[in-house]
Short mmCIF file of the C-alpha atoms (twelve columns), coordinates in Angstrom:
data_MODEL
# 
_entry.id   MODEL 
# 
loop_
_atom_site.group_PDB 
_atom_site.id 
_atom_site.type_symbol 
_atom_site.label_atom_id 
_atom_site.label_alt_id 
_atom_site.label_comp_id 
_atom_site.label_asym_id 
_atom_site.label_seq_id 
_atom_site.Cartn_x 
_atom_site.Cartn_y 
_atom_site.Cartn_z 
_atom_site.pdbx_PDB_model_num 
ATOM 1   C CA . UNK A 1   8.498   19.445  -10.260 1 
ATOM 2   C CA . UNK A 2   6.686   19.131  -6.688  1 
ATOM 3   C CA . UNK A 3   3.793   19.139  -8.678  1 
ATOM 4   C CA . UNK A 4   4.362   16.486  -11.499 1 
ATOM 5   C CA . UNK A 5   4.991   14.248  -7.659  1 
ATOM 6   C CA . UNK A 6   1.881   14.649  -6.478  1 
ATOM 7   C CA . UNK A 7   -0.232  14.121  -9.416  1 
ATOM 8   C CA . UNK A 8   1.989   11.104  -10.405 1 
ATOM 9   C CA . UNK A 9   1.450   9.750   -6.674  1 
ATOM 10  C CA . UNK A 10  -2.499  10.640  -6.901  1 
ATOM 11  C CA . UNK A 11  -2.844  8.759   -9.934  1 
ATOM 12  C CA . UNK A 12  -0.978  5.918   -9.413  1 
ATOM 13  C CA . UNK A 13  -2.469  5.370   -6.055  1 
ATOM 14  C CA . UNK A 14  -5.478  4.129   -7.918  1 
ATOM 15  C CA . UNK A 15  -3.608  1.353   -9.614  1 
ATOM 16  C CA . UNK A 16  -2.284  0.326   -6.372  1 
ATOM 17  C CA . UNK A 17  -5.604  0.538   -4.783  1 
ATOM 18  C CA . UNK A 18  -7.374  -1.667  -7.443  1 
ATOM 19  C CA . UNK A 19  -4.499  -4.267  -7.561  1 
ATOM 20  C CA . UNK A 20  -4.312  -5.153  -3.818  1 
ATOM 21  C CA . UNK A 21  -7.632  -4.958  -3.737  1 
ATOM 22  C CA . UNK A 22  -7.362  -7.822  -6.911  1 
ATOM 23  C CA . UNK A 23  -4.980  -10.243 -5.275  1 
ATOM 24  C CA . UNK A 24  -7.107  -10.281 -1.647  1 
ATOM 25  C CA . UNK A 25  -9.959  -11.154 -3.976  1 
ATOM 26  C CA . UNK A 26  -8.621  -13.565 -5.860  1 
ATOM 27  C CA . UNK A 27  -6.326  -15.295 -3.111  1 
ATOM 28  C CA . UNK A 28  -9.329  -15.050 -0.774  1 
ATOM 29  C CA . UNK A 29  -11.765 -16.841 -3.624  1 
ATOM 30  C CA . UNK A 30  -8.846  -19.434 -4.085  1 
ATOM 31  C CA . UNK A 31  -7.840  -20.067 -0.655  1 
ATOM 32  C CA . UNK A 32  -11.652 -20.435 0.341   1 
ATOM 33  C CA . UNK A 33  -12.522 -22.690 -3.175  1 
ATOM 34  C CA . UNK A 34  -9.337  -24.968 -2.868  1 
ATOM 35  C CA . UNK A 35  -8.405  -23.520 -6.064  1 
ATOM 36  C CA . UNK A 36  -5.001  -24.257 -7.506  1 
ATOM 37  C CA . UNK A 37  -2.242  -21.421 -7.551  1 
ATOM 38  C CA . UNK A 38  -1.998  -20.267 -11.064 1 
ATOM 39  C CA . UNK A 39  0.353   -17.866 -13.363 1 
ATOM 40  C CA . UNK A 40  -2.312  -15.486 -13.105 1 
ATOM 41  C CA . UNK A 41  -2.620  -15.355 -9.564  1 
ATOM 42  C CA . UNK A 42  1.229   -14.824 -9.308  1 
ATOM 43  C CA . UNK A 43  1.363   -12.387 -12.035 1 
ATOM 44  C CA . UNK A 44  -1.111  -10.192 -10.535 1 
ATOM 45  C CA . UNK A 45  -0.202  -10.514 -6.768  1 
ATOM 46  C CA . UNK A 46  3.585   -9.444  -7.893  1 
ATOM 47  C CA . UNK A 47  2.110   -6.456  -10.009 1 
ATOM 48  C CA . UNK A 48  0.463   -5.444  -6.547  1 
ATOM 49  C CA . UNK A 49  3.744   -5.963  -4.934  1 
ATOM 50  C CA . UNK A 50  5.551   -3.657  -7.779  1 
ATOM 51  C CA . UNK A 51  2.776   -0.977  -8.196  1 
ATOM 52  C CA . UNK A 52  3.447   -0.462  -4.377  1 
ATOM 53  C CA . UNK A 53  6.551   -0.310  -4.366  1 
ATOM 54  C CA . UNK A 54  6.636   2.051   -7.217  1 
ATOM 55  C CA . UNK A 55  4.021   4.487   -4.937  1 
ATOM 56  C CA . UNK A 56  6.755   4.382   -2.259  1 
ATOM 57  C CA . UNK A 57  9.378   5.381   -4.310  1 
ATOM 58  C CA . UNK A 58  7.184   8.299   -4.958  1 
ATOM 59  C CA . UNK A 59  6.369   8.877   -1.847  1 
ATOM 60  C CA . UNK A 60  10.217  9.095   -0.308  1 
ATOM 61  C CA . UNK A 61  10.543  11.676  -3.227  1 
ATOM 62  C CA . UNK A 62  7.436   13.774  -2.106  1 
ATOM 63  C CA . UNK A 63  8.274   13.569  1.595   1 
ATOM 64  C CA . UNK A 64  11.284  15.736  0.725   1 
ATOM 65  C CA . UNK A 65  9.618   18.430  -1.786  1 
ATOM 66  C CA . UNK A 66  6.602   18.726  0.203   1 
ATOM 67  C CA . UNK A 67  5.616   21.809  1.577   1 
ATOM 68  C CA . UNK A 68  3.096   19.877  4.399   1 
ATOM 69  C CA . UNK A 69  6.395   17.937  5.801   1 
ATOM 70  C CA . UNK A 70  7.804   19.889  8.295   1 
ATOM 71  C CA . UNK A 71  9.800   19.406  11.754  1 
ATOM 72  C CA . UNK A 72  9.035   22.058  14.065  1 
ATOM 73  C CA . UNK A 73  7.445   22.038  17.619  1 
ATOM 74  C CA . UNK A 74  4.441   23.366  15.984  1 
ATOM 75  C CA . UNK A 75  4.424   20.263  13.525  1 
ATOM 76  C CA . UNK A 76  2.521   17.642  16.157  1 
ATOM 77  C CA . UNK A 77  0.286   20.528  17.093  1 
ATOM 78  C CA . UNK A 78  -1.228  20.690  13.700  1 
ATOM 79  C CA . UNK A 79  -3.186  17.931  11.731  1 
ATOM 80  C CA . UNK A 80  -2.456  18.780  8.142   1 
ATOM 81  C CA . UNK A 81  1.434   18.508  8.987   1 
ATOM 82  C CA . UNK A 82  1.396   15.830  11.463  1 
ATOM 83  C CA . UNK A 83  -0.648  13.939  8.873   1 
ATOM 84  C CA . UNK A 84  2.174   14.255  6.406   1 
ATOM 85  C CA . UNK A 85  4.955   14.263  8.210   1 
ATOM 86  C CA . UNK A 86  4.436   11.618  10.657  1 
ATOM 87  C CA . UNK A 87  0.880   9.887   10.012  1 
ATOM 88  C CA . UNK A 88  1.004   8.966   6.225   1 
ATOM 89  C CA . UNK A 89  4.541   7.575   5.441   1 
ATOM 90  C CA . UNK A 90  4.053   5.322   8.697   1 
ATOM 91  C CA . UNK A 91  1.250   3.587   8.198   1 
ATOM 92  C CA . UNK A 92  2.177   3.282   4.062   1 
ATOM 93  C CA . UNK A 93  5.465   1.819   4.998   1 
ATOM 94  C CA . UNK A 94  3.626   -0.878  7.580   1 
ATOM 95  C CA . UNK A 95  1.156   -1.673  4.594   1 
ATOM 96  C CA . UNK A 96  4.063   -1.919  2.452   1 
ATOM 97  C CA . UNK A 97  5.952   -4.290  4.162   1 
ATOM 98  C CA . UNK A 98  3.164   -6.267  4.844   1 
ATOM 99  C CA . UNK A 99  2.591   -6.862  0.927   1 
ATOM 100 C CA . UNK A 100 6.430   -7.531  0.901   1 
ATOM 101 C CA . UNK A 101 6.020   -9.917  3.808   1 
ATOM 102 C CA . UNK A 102 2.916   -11.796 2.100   1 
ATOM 103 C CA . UNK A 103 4.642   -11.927 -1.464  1 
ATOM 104 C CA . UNK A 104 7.988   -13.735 -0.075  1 
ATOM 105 C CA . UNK A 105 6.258   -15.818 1.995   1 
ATOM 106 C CA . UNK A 106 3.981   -17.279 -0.353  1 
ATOM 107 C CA . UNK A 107 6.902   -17.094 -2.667  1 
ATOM 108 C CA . UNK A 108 8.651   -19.613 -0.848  1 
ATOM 109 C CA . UNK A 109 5.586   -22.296 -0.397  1 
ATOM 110 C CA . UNK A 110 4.833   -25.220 -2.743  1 
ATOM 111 C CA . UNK A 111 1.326   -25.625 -1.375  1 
ATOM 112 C CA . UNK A 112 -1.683  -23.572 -3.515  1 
ATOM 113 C CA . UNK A 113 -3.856  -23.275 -0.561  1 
ATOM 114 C CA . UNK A 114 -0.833  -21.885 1.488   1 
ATOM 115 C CA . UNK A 115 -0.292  -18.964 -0.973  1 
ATOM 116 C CA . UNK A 116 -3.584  -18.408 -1.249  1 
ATOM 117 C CA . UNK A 117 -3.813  -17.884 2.725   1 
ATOM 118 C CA . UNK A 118 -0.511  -16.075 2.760   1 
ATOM 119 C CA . UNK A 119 -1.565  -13.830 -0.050  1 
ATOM 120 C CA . UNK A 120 -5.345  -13.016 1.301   1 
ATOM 121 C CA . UNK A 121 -4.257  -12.849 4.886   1 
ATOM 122 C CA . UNK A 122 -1.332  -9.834  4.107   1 
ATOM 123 C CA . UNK A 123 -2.442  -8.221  1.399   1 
ATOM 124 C CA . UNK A 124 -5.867  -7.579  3.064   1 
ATOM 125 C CA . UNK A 125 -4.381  -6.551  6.233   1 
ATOM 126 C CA . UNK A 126 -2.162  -3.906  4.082   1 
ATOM 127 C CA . UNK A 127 -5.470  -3.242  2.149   1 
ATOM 128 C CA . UNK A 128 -7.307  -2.279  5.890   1 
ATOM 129 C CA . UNK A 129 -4.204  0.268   6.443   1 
ATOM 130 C CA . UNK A 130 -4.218  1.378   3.217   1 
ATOM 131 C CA . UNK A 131 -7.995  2.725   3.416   1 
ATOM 132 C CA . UNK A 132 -7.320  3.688   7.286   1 
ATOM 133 C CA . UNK A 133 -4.385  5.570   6.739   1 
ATOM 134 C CA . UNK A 134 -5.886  7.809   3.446   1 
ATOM 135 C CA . UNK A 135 -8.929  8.139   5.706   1 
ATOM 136 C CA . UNK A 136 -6.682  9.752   8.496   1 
ATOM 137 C CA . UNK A 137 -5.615  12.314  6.431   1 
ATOM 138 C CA . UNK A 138 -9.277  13.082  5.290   1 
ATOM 139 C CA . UNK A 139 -10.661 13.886  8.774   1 
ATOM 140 C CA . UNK A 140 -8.880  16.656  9.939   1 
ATOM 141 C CA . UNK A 141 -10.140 18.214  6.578   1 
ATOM 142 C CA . UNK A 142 -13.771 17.352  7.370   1 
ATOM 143 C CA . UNK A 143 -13.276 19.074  10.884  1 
# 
């Protein structure tokens, strides 16, 4: 089962990957080109918002069958379980409620330009943690 997680979570981190990285495109094209706030641009920043959410429900699930998640004093001491344990689910759930942050907000606005701003501004702040965070985990493993 631990395994059908992680290859699920692998996978689909892909899909959040590219779809972030599509709304901070687009919001960032239409915020800086005065475009108006389309369908489009709503249906694909709320796909970002879902396909993130999805990876955290994931996530919580793999936090509890993993094998690198552990609580000991030995846990802080190491980089492959500190990673895991403390590292990763931090900054994914500061990314994550950034998206959620940037959605409702520009949710709530009438003004194109505003979403737009809203939209590019979170999302590519999430987007920098995103990258940061996987990169984290990468380094002790390069070491």
């Amino acid at each position: 089962m631990y395994s059908i997680f992680v290859d699920l979570h692998s996978w689909l981190r892909y899909v959040v990957f590219v779809l972030v990285l599509l709304a901070t495109i687009q919001s960032l094209l239409g915020w800086l080109g005065k475009k108006p706030y389309t369908e489009i641009n709503r249906k694909i920043n709320l796909f970002a918002l879902i396909s993130a959410h999805t990876q955290l429900l994931i996530g919580i699930v793999l936090f509890f069958l993993s094998p690198n998640v552990k609580f000991s004093s030995y846990t802080m001491k190491d980089p492959t379980l500190r990673y895991f344990t403390v590292e990763h689910w931090v900054g994914m759930i500061i990314a994550i409620a950034l998206i959620t942050i940037g959605h409702s907000k520009a949710k709530r606005t009438e003004l194109s330009e505003t979403k737009h701003k809203t939209i590019a501004i979170f999302y590519l702040i999430a987007f920098v943690i995103i990258i940061g965070t996987i990169m984290a985990g990468k380094l002790p493993l390069l070491g």
